[in-house]
């Protein structure tokens, strides 16, 4: 004997009902099948709407009623022959006439009692079961219908009734004894009180009906047929990487469903658990998929975390006060009143100081609970022994579940650090003593992010998703997008990283796409975007609230750099090639570093020095491993190096600078390079990263420009002044040539002091042969006192800068 339950979506359309016919027909014809069906999809919700509208005398309940009727008539029309429709339609007409009268009387008395509500709700399953039996018969399956109200006896908590198992089991067994049919269809969800009134078993209760029948009859299996291929590692509608769990224990499944995995109604497991009847969850639309097997012990893979689930609409009530310490009976009084008010408590935490108790309940019970608790503790509240209740509504609980968690250390640590890294604020934590679940109360807006980041963290086969918000799509930005596009597949296949650009902005426009901007069309998307705004960009990143969000600044704009603070405070990592933030006032730089630590949001700026060369990373590694910087000597300007390498006898300084700008080696305003400010900023950043509290003003800048050059107001003026002062530059070149030296613009840091300036470098010096736009950095440290550690290579150019930014982004993924 088997029990099969088909949920609302499985009986929601003609196509799905056809699948049910196939599933039932394929089963061994000798095995008796009890088929429990839900109301057709959406019908229960519509019945509730109709009842509530009628109770407030809103006549539109008739429109809702018509909609419910249409749902049924459509299925009858599509699945039955015209000959058989006559009887069926007459029955349906009858039932809807009945229902109409019930609703009319509710409208008249202007009141909806629980008893009437249960009666109205029962029509959903009564109708669906009636129609399905007819359809099965017409498809040659010899099925009979049995009204569950004649089998399942409950108390009279009409809409959430408790089952009297003794009487129920007897009734089911005696029915089974007399039953001859191989297929029996039962309406799920509905039952009756001992007075004979209709009751229902709570929302989602058809699963429970099936379990009650399976347990009473010692079925070989309880099959729950639904719209997903099993119980997933997380709700597949919210976590795209969730996968079906092949095998899970009763206890684990119970925990997951208790914490919101709606695929199975929580009370369902209990009756079959005692009899050790396996539960199989299957997908009606994809019957060949394996589904989930729920048994006494879960085998499955070794992952101690089996699944993650969540419940919304949670209210947290905190009872706090010094008057509670050490006095027994406080909790008793609290839980007694909650029980008396029939308020189900979903989560409890108590501080070990006994100074506070915190409970999580359904939002719908919040006001009732507050009033009741206020009354019970009135005496203590008036005397200040207990603070007025703290009631916080509209929260959510997320829980990780697994029986093996107790034998693994560090699970809760990982859970909370994952949430912390993603800026998910935790309002309360509870861990069952059995350690089968760890749950936390969080803001509902953070649920999707929390589920996804926990899933990524606990299910290693998952991709890590990085969500980029890029501002500045000039040369470098464009190259970065190209590189991301061409590496997409490699990152996914080899590094299990799913890199998506969610937001993109230039100075005029910005565009967002929660599922990732299609990289092939980013330009068109951006051009058709909304008007750009720095705050708007931030607000979008905040509102989308995605895990592993990274803000990438590819501008040279001060206002953009001023926004980093806000990103970091929202735990959004910052990757910048813009040097302004790290080279501005020390306190600002320091504040960003601190915020990065405080909010667990990386702040990376490798490309600030030497473009794609790993200069800052190497320096950080030296220092982190206990080394100490003694001296840094460096040529840090790709542009100045390019200029002085190409400035030879017979050329003209002005033309070379123009060429450097044309080829993209200088900043848009070449004075930033030629004045030495850019190099000063870079050595400043290296000095700071070496541990020095230094500002730009502290750096000696021996400029090689003339006063005339410095006085130029515009870029054009500056270029003209280079022509006017050509002699000055020719002299610098002549002197170097005479001394058999090369001109290099050198930055130095030593003994807490830094300077930048043009130097004549003699042959044999590591800087002498520096070619093109190359950079070189020599670190003299305690570990490298004589022979410095040298990093050398292209230090400018869109491609290498983009790859440096890319490396910073990937570094965040691997953290
Ligand atoms: P039915 O109508 O068949 O009873 P339900 O809507 O009650 O179906 O339950 C199935 C739904 O449960 C799925 O469509 C899915 O959205 C939701 N769900 C939530 N958590 C999980 C989970 N961990 N695994 C599978 N489904 C889940
Ligand atoms: N039809 C009922 C509901 O929607 C019972 C069920 O489908 O399990 O809650
Ligand atoms: Mg259900």
Short mmCIF file of N, CA, C and O in Angstrom, two decimals, residues 296-412:
data_model
loop_
_atom_site.label_atom_id
_atom_site.label_comp_id
_atom_site.label_asym_id
_atom_site.label_seq_id
_atom_site.Cartn_x
_atom_site.Cartn_y
_atom_site.Cartn_z
N UNK A 296 15.12 7.28 8.44
CA UNK A 296 15.55 7.45 9.83
C UNK A 296 16.96 8.04 9.91
O UNK A 296 17.23 8.96 10.67
N UNK A 297 17.85 7.46 9.11
CA UNK A 297 19.20 8.03 9.14
C UNK A 297 19.55 8.55 7.77
O UNK A 297 19.23 7.92 6.76
N UNK A 298 20.18 9.71 7.76
CA UNK A 298 20.56 10.27 6.47
C UNK A 298 21.93 9.76 6.14
O UNK A 298 22.83 9.80 6.96
N UNK A 299 22.08 9.27 4.93
CA UNK A 299 23.44 8.88 4.54
C UNK A 299 24.05 10.10 3.87
O UNK A 299 24.67 10.90 4.51
N UNK A 300 23.77 10.23 2.61
CA UNK A 300 24.21 11.42 1.89
C UNK A 300 25.69 11.68 1.99
O UNK A 300 26.46 10.85 2.48
N UNK A 301 26.10 12.83 1.48
CA UNK A 301 27.52 13.18 1.49
C UNK A 301 27.93 13.65 2.87
O UNK A 301 27.12 13.81 3.76
N UNK A 302 29.22 13.90 3.03
CA UNK A 302 29.72 14.17 4.36
C UNK A 302 29.47 15.60 4.86
O UNK A 302 29.78 15.91 5.99
N UNK A 303 28.88 16.44 4.03
CA UNK A 303 28.67 17.82 4.47
C UNK A 303 27.83 17.87 5.74
O UNK A 303 26.71 17.37 5.77
N UNK A 304 28.37 18.44 6.81
CA UNK A 304 27.59 18.47 8.05
C UNK A 304 26.35 19.35 7.96
O UNK A 304 25.40 19.16 8.71
N UNK A 305 26.35 20.32 7.05
CA UNK A 305 25.17 21.16 6.89
C UNK A 305 24.34 20.58 5.75
O UNK A 305 24.81 20.43 4.64
N UNK A 306 23.10 20.22 6.07
CA UNK A 306 22.25 19.60 5.05
C UNK A 306 21.48 20.64 4.25
O UNK A 306 21.24 20.48 3.05
N UNK A 307 21.04 21.68 4.93
CA UNK A 307 20.24 22.67 4.21
C UNK A 307 20.12 23.95 5.01
O UNK A 307 20.51 24.01 6.19
N UNK A 308 19.57 24.95 4.33
CA UNK A 308 19.41 26.27 4.95
C UNK A 308 17.97 26.71 4.66
O UNK A 308 17.51 26.56 3.54
N UNK A 309 17.28 27.18 5.69
CA UNK A 309 15.92 27.64 5.39
C UNK A 309 15.62 28.92 6.14
O UNK A 309 16.43 29.41 6.92
N UNK A 310 14.47 29.47 5.87
CA UNK A 310 14.13 30.74 6.53
C UNK A 310 12.62 30.88 6.72
O UNK A 310 11.84 30.27 6.00
N UNK A 311 12.26 31.69 7.71
CA UNK A 311 10.85 32.02 7.94
C UNK A 311 10.74 33.54 7.96
O UNK A 311 11.54 34.21 8.62
N UNK A 312 9.75 34.06 7.24
CA UNK A 312 9.54 35.51 7.28
C UNK A 312 8.44 35.85 8.28
O UNK A 312 7.90 34.98 8.93
N UNK A 313 8.15 37.15 8.39
CA UNK A 313 7.08 37.64 9.27
C UNK A 313 7.27 37.21 10.72
O UNK A 313 6.37 36.67 11.35
N UNK A 314 8.46 37.47 11.22
CA UNK A 314 8.76 37.10 12.60
C UNK A 314 8.84 38.37 13.46
O UNK A 314 9.39 39.38 13.04
N UNK A 315 8.25 38.28 14.64
CA UNK A 315 8.37 39.38 15.60
C UNK A 315 9.26 38.90 16.75
O UNK A 315 9.13 37.76 17.20
N UNK A 316 10.15 39.79 17.17
CA UNK A 316 11.04 39.44 18.27
C UNK A 316 10.57 40.23 19.50
O UNK A 316 10.44 41.45 19.45
N UNK A 317 10.30 39.51 20.57
CA UNK A 317 9.88 40.19 21.80
C UNK A 317 10.94 39.95 22.86
O UNK A 317 11.32 38.81 23.12
N UNK A 318 11.44 41.03 23.44
CA UNK A 318 12.47 40.89 24.46
C UNK A 318 11.94 41.34 25.80
O UNK A 318 11.37 42.43 25.94
N UNK A 319 12.12 40.45 26.75
CA UNK A 319 11.70 40.73 28.13
C UNK A 319 13.01 40.88 28.90
O UNK A 319 13.82 39.95 28.95
N UNK A 320 13.22 42.06 29.47
CA UNK A 320 14.54 42.34 30.03
C UNK A 320 14.41 43.10 31.34
O UNK A 320 13.51 43.93 31.49
N UNK A 321 15.31 42.83 32.27
CA UNK A 321 15.28 43.61 33.50
C UNK A 321 16.03 42.93 34.61
O UNK A 321 16.11 41.70 34.66
N UNK A 322 16.59 43.74 35.51
CA UNK A 322 17.39 43.18 36.58
C UNK A 322 16.52 42.35 37.52
O UNK A 322 16.98 41.43 38.18
N UNK A 323 15.24 42.66 37.58
CA UNK A 323 14.32 41.95 38.47
C UNK A 323 14.13 40.48 38.10
O UNK A 323 13.55 39.71 38.85
N UNK A 324 14.65 40.09 36.92
CA UNK A 324 14.45 38.71 36.49
C UNK A 324 15.55 37.78 36.98
O UNK A 324 15.39 36.56 36.99
N UNK A 325 16.68 38.38 37.39
CA UNK A 325 17.85 37.56 37.68
C UNK A 325 17.61 36.66 38.89
O UNK A 325 17.21 37.13 39.95
N UNK A 326 17.87 35.39 38.69
CA UNK A 326 17.85 34.45 39.82
C UNK A 326 16.48 34.13 40.37
O UNK A 326 16.35 33.30 41.27
N UNK A 327 15.46 34.77 39.88
CA UNK A 327 14.13 34.48 40.44
C UNK A 327 13.45 33.46 39.54
O UNK A 327 13.21 33.73 38.36
N UNK A 328 13.17 32.27 40.08
CA UNK A 328 12.56 31.26 39.23
C UNK A 328 11.12 31.64 38.87
O UNK A 328 10.49 32.42 39.58
N UNK A 329 10.67 31.10 37.79
CA UNK A 329 9.25 31.27 37.48
C UNK A 329 8.95 32.33 36.43
O UNK A 329 7.84 32.39 35.92
N UNK A 330 9.95 33.15 36.11
CA UNK A 330 9.68 34.17 35.09
C UNK A 330 9.36 33.53 33.75
O UNK A 330 8.37 33.85 33.10
N UNK A 331 10.24 32.58 33.35
CA UNK A 331 10.03 31.96 32.05
C UNK A 331 8.72 31.17 32.06
O UNK A 331 7.99 31.16 31.08
N UNK A 332 8.46 30.53 33.20
CA UNK A 332 7.23 29.73 33.29
C UNK A 332 6.01 30.62 33.01
O UNK A 332 5.16 30.29 32.21
N UNK A 333 6.02 31.78 33.69
CA UNK A 333 4.87 32.68 33.50
C UNK A 333 4.77 33.14 32.05
O UNK A 333 3.69 33.24 31.48
N UNK A 334 5.93 33.41 31.46
CA UNK A 334 5.94 33.88 30.08
C UNK A 334 5.37 32.82 29.14
O UNK A 334 4.47 33.09 28.34
N UNK A 335 5.88 31.58 29.27
CA UNK A 335 5.46 30.56 28.32
C UNK A 335 4.04 30.07 28.59
O UNK A 335 3.33 29.67 27.68
N UNK A 336 3.62 30.16 29.86
CA UNK A 336 2.24 29.78 30.16
C UNK A 336 1.25 30.71 29.48
O UNK A 336 0.28 30.27 28.87
N UNK A 337 1.57 32.01 29.55
CA UNK A 337 0.61 32.95 28.95
C UNK A 337 0.60 32.80 27.42
O UNK A 337 -0.44 32.87 26.78
N UNK A 338 1.78 32.53 26.86
CA UNK A 338 1.84 32.35 25.40
C UNK A 338 1.04 31.10 24.99
O UNK A 338 0.31 31.12 24.01
N UNK A 339 1.16 30.06 25.80
CA UNK A 339 0.44 28.83 25.49
C UNK A 339 -1.06 29.08 25.62
O UNK A 339 -1.85 28.66 24.76
N UNK A 340 -1.44 29.79 26.69
CA UNK A 340 -2.86 30.06 26.91
C UNK A 340 -3.44 30.83 25.72
O UNK A 340 -4.59 30.64 25.34
N UNK A 341 -2.63 31.71 25.16
CA UNK A 341 -3.10 32.52 24.02
C UNK A 341 -2.92 31.78 22.70
O UNK A 341 -3.10 32.35 21.63
N UNK A 342 -2.47 30.52 22.77
CA UNK A 342 -2.23 29.69 21.57
C UNK A 342 -1.23 30.35 20.63
O UNK A 342 -1.41 30.40 19.41
N UNK A 343 -0.18 30.92 21.22
CA UNK A 343 0.85 31.56 20.38
C UNK A 343 2.04 30.62 20.28
O UNK A 343 2.63 30.22 21.29
N UNK A 344 2.36 30.29 19.05
CA UNK A 344 3.44 29.35 18.80
C UNK A 344 4.78 30.10 18.83
O UNK A 344 4.95 31.12 18.18
N UNK A 345 5.72 29.59 19.64
CA UNK A 345 7.02 30.26 19.74
C UNK A 345 8.00 29.56 18.80
O UNK A 345 8.19 28.35 18.87
N UNK A 346 8.62 30.36 17.91
CA UNK A 346 9.49 29.76 16.89
C UNK A 346 10.94 29.73 17.34
O UNK A 346 11.73 28.95 16.83
N UNK A 347 11.29 30.63 18.25
CA UNK A 347 12.70 30.72 18.65
C UNK A 347 12.78 31.32 20.05
O UNK A 347 12.00 32.22 20.39
N UNK A 348 13.68 30.79 20.84
CA UNK A 348 13.86 31.31 22.21
C UNK A 348 15.34 31.50 22.45
O UNK A 348 16.14 30.62 22.13
N UNK A 349 15.72 32.63 23.04
CA UNK A 349 17.10 32.72 23.52
C UNK A 349 17.06 33.38 24.89
O UNK A 349 16.26 34.26 25.15
N UNK A 350 17.93 32.88 25.74
CA UNK A 350 17.98 33.49 27.07
C UNK A 350 19.44 33.74 27.40
O UNK A 350 20.28 32.85 27.25
N UNK A 351 19.73 34.96 27.84
CA UNK A 351 21.11 35.28 28.21
C UNK A 351 21.45 34.46 29.45
O UNK A 351 20.58 34.24 30.30
N UNK A 352 22.72 34.01 29.56
CA UNK A 352 23.05 33.16 30.70
C UNK A 352 22.95 33.95 32.01
O UNK A 352 22.80 33.40 33.08
N UNK A 353 23.00 35.27 31.93
CA UNK A 353 22.84 36.09 33.13
C UNK A 353 21.38 36.07 33.60
O UNK A 353 21.05 36.61 34.65
N UNK A 354 20.51 35.47 32.78
CA UNK A 354 19.07 35.44 33.04
C UNK A 354 18.47 36.84 33.09
O UNK A 354 17.42 37.08 33.66
N UNK A 355 19.18 37.78 32.51
CA UNK A 355 18.77 39.16 32.56
C UNK A 355 17.74 39.46 31.47
O UNK A 355 16.98 40.40 31.55
N UNK A 356 17.71 38.59 30.45
CA UNK A 356 16.73 38.82 29.39
C UNK A 356 16.33 37.51 28.72
O UNK A 356 17.11 36.56 28.65
N UNK A 357 15.09 37.50 28.26
CA UNK A 357 14.61 36.37 27.45
C UNK A 357 14.07 36.99 26.17
O UNK A 357 13.42 38.04 26.20
N UNK A 358 14.37 36.33 25.08
CA UNK A 358 13.95 36.86 23.80
C UNK A 358 13.19 35.74 23.08
O UNK A 358 13.65 34.60 23.05
N UNK A 359 12.01 36.05 22.54
CA UNK A 359 11.27 35.02 21.82
C UNK A 359 10.91 35.50 20.41
O UNK A 359 10.70 36.70 20.20
N UNK A 360 10.86 34.58 19.50
CA UNK A 360 10.45 34.90 18.14
C UNK A 360 9.10 34.27 17.87
O UNK A 360 8.90 33.07 18.09
N UNK A 361 8.13 35.09 17.44
CA UNK A 361 6.79 34.58 17.14
C UNK A 361 6.33 35.13 15.80
O UNK A 361 6.99 36.00 15.22
N UNK A 362 5.19 34.66 15.33
CA UNK A 362 4.67 35.15 14.06
C UNK A 362 4.16 36.60 14.22
O UNK A 362 3.55 36.93 15.23
N UNK A 363 4.42 37.43 13.18
CA UNK A 363 3.95 38.82 13.21
C UNK A 363 2.46 38.92 13.59
O UNK A 363 2.06 39.83 14.31
N UNK A 364 1.68 37.95 13.08
CA UNK A 364 0.24 38.07 13.28
C UNK A 364 -0.13 37.94 14.76
O UNK A 364 -1.21 38.33 15.17
N UNK A 365 0.79 37.38 15.57
CA UNK A 365 0.50 37.23 17.00
C UNK A 365 1.12 38.33 17.86
O UNK A 365 0.97 38.33 19.08
N UNK A 366 1.83 39.27 17.20
CA UNK A 366 2.63 40.23 17.96
C UNK A 366 1.80 41.05 18.95
O UNK A 366 2.14 41.15 20.13
N UNK A 367 0.71 41.63 18.45
CA UNK A 367 -0.06 42.53 19.33
C UNK A 367 -0.71 41.75 20.47
O UNK A 367 -0.69 42.19 21.63
N UNK A 368 -1.22 40.57 20.11
CA UNK A 368 -1.87 39.72 21.13
C UNK A 368 -0.84 39.34 22.20
O UNK A 368 -1.11 39.43 23.40
N UNK A 369 0.37 38.97 21.74
CA UNK A 369 1.40 38.55 22.69
C UNK A 369 1.81 39.71 23.59
O UNK A 369 1.94 39.56 24.81
N UNK A 370 1.97 40.87 23.00
CA UNK A 370 2.42 42.02 23.81
C UNK A 370 1.38 42.32 24.90
O UNK A 370 1.72 42.50 26.07
N UNK A 371 0.12 42.37 24.48
CA UNK A 371 -0.93 42.69 25.45
C UNK A 371 -0.93 41.66 26.58
O UNK A 371 -0.98 42.01 27.77
N UNK A 372 -0.80 40.38 26.22
CA UNK A 372 -0.86 39.33 27.23
C UNK A 372 0.34 39.41 28.17
O UNK A 372 0.19 39.32 29.40
N UNK A 373 1.52 39.61 27.61
CA UNK A 373 2.73 39.63 28.45
C UNK A 373 2.71 40.87 29.35
O UNK A 373 3.04 40.82 30.53
N UNK A 374 2.27 42.00 28.78
CA UNK A 374 2.17 43.23 29.59
C UNK A 374 1.27 43.01 30.80
O UNK A 374 1.57 43.47 31.90
N UNK A 375 0.19 42.29 30.57
CA UNK A 375 -0.74 42.06 31.68
C UNK A 375 -0.11 41.15 32.73
O UNK A 375 -0.15 41.45 33.93
N UNK A 376 0.51 40.08 32.29
CA UNK A 376 1.08 39.12 33.25
C UNK A 376 2.19 39.77 34.08
O UNK A 376 2.32 39.50 35.27
N UNK A 377 2.99 40.62 33.43
CA UNK A 377 4.13 41.21 34.16
C UNK A 377 3.88 42.66 34.59
O UNK A 377 4.82 43.39 34.86
N UNK A 378 2.63 43.04 34.65
CA UNK A 378 2.29 44.43 34.97
C UNK A 378 2.97 44.88 36.28
O UNK A 378 3.58 45.95 36.36
N UNK A 379 2.86 44.01 37.28
CA UNK A 379 3.41 44.32 38.60
C UNK A 379 4.89 44.67 38.51
O UNK A 379 5.34 45.70 39.01
N UNK A 380 5.66 43.82 37.83
CA UNK A 380 7.11 44.03 37.71
C UNK A 380 7.44 45.23 36.83
O UNK A 380 8.39 45.96 37.09
N UNK A 381 6.63 45.45 35.79
CA UNK A 381 6.94 46.56 34.87
C UNK A 381 6.72 47.90 35.60
O UNK A 381 7.55 48.80 35.54
N UNK A 382 5.62 47.99 36.34
CA UNK A 382 5.35 49.23 37.08
C UNK A 382 6.48 49.53 38.07
O UNK A 382 6.90 50.66 38.24
N UNK A 383 7.00 48.46 38.69
CA UNK A 383 8.06 48.67 39.69
C UNK A 383 9.46 48.68 39.08
O UNK A 383 10.45 48.54 39.78
N UNK A 384 9.52 48.77 37.76
CA UNK A 384 10.83 48.90 37.09
C UNK A 384 11.72 47.67 37.19
O UNK A 384 12.92 47.74 36.97
N UNK A 385 11.13 46.55 37.60
CA UNK A 385 11.95 45.33 37.69
C UNK A 385 12.13 44.75 36.30
O UNK A 385 13.07 44.02 36.02
N UNK A 386 11.17 45.02 35.46
CA UNK A 386 11.26 44.59 34.06
C UNK A 386 11.02 45.82 33.20
O UNK A 386 10.13 46.63 33.48
N UNK A 387 11.84 45.95 32.16
CA UNK A 387 11.67 47.10 31.27
C UNK A 387 10.43 46.89 30.42
O UNK A 387 10.03 45.75 30.16
N UNK A 388 9.82 47.99 29.93
CA UNK A 388 8.70 47.80 29.00
C UNK A 388 9.15 46.91 27.85
O UNK A 388 10.30 46.97 27.41
N UNK A 389 8.25 46.06 27.37
CA UNK A 389 8.62 45.07 26.35
C UNK A 389 9.18 45.72 25.10
O UNK A 389 8.68 46.74 24.64
N UNK A 390 10.22 45.08 24.56
CA UNK A 390 10.75 45.54 23.30
C UNK A 390 10.17 44.63 22.21
O UNK A 390 10.38 43.42 22.22
N UNK A 391 9.38 45.23 21.31
CA UNK A 391 8.73 44.43 20.27
C UNK A 391 9.23 44.89 18.90
O UNK A 391 9.08 46.05 18.54
N UNK A 392 9.84 43.98 18.18
CA UNK A 392 10.36 44.34 16.86
C UNK A 392 9.71 43.43 15.82
O UNK A 392 9.87 42.21 15.87
N UNK A 393 8.98 44.05 14.89
CA UNK A 393 8.21 43.23 13.93
C UNK A 393 8.94 43.07 12.60
O UNK A 393 9.94 43.72 12.35
N UNK A 394 8.36 42.28 11.74
CA UNK A 394 8.78 42.11 10.33
C UNK A 394 10.23 41.66 10.19
O UNK A 394 10.96 42.18 9.34
N UNK A 395 10.64 40.76 11.02
CA UNK A 395 12.00 40.21 10.88
C UNK A 395 11.90 38.82 10.25
O UNK A 395 10.82 38.35 9.92
N UNK A 396 13.05 38.17 10.09
CA UNK A 396 13.06 36.81 9.55
C UNK A 396 14.03 35.95 10.34
O UNK A 396 14.98 36.47 10.93
N UNK A 397 13.77 34.64 10.31
CA UNK A 397 14.73 33.72 10.93
C UNK A 397 15.39 32.95 9.80
O UNK A 397 14.71 32.48 8.88
N UNK A 398 16.73 32.82 9.87
CA UNK A 398 17.37 31.90 8.93
C UNK A 398 18.02 30.81 9.77
O UNK A 398 18.50 31.06 10.88
N UNK A 399 18.03 29.60 9.24
CA UNK A 399 18.59 28.49 10.03
C UNK A 399 19.42 27.59 9.14
O UNK A 399 19.06 27.34 7.99
N UNK A 400 20.55 27.14 9.69
CA UNK A 400 21.27 26.07 9.00
C UNK A 400 21.00 24.79 9.79
O UNK A 400 20.90 24.81 11.02
N UNK A 401 20.86 23.69 9.04
CA UNK A 401 20.39 22.45 9.65
C UNK A 401 21.28 21.29 9.25
O UNK A 401 21.72 21.20 8.10
N UNK A 402 21.55 20.41 10.18
CA UNK A 402 22.30 19.19 9.86
C UNK A 402 22.59 18.42 11.14
O UNK A 402 23.04 19.01 12.12
N UNK A 403 22.31 17.12 11.12
CA UNK A 403 22.54 16.33 12.34
C UNK A 403 24.02 16.21 12.67
O UNK A 403 24.40 16.05 13.82
N UNK A 404 24.86 16.27 11.63
CA UNK A 404 26.29 16.07 11.86
C UNK A 404 27.00 17.35 12.32
O UNK A 404 28.19 17.34 12.59
N UNK A 405 26.28 18.45 12.42
CA UNK A 405 26.93 19.71 12.80
C UNK A 405 27.56 19.62 14.18
O UNK A 405 28.57 20.24 14.46
N UNK A 406 26.94 18.80 15.04
CA UNK A 406 27.43 18.73 16.42
C UNK A 406 28.85 18.15 16.51
O UNK A 406 29.59 18.48 17.41
N UNK A 407 29.20 17.32 15.53
CA UNK A 407 30.54 16.76 15.61
C UNK A 407 31.55 17.55 14.77
O UNK A 407 32.65 17.10 14.52
N UNK A 408 31.16 18.71 14.31
CA UNK A 408 32.10 19.56 13.56
C UNK A 408 32.23 20.89 14.26
O UNK A 408 31.23 21.54 14.56
N UNK A 409 33.50 21.28 14.49
CA UNK A 409 33.68 22.59 15.11
C UNK A 409 33.64 23.70 14.06
O UNK A 409 33.91 23.46 12.90
N UNK A 410 33.36 24.88 14.54
CA UNK A 410 33.52 26.05 13.69
C UNK A 410 32.38 26.35 12.75
O UNK A 410 32.45 27.25 11.94
N UNK A 411 31.29 25.56 12.87
CA UNK A 411 30.17 25.80 11.95
C UNK A 411 29.49 27.14 12.26
O UNK A 411 29.24 27.94 11.37
N UNK A 412 29.22 27.35 13.57
CA UNK A 412 28.53 28.61 13.88
C UNK A 412 29.46 29.79 13.59
O UNK A 412 29.02 30.83 13.11
#
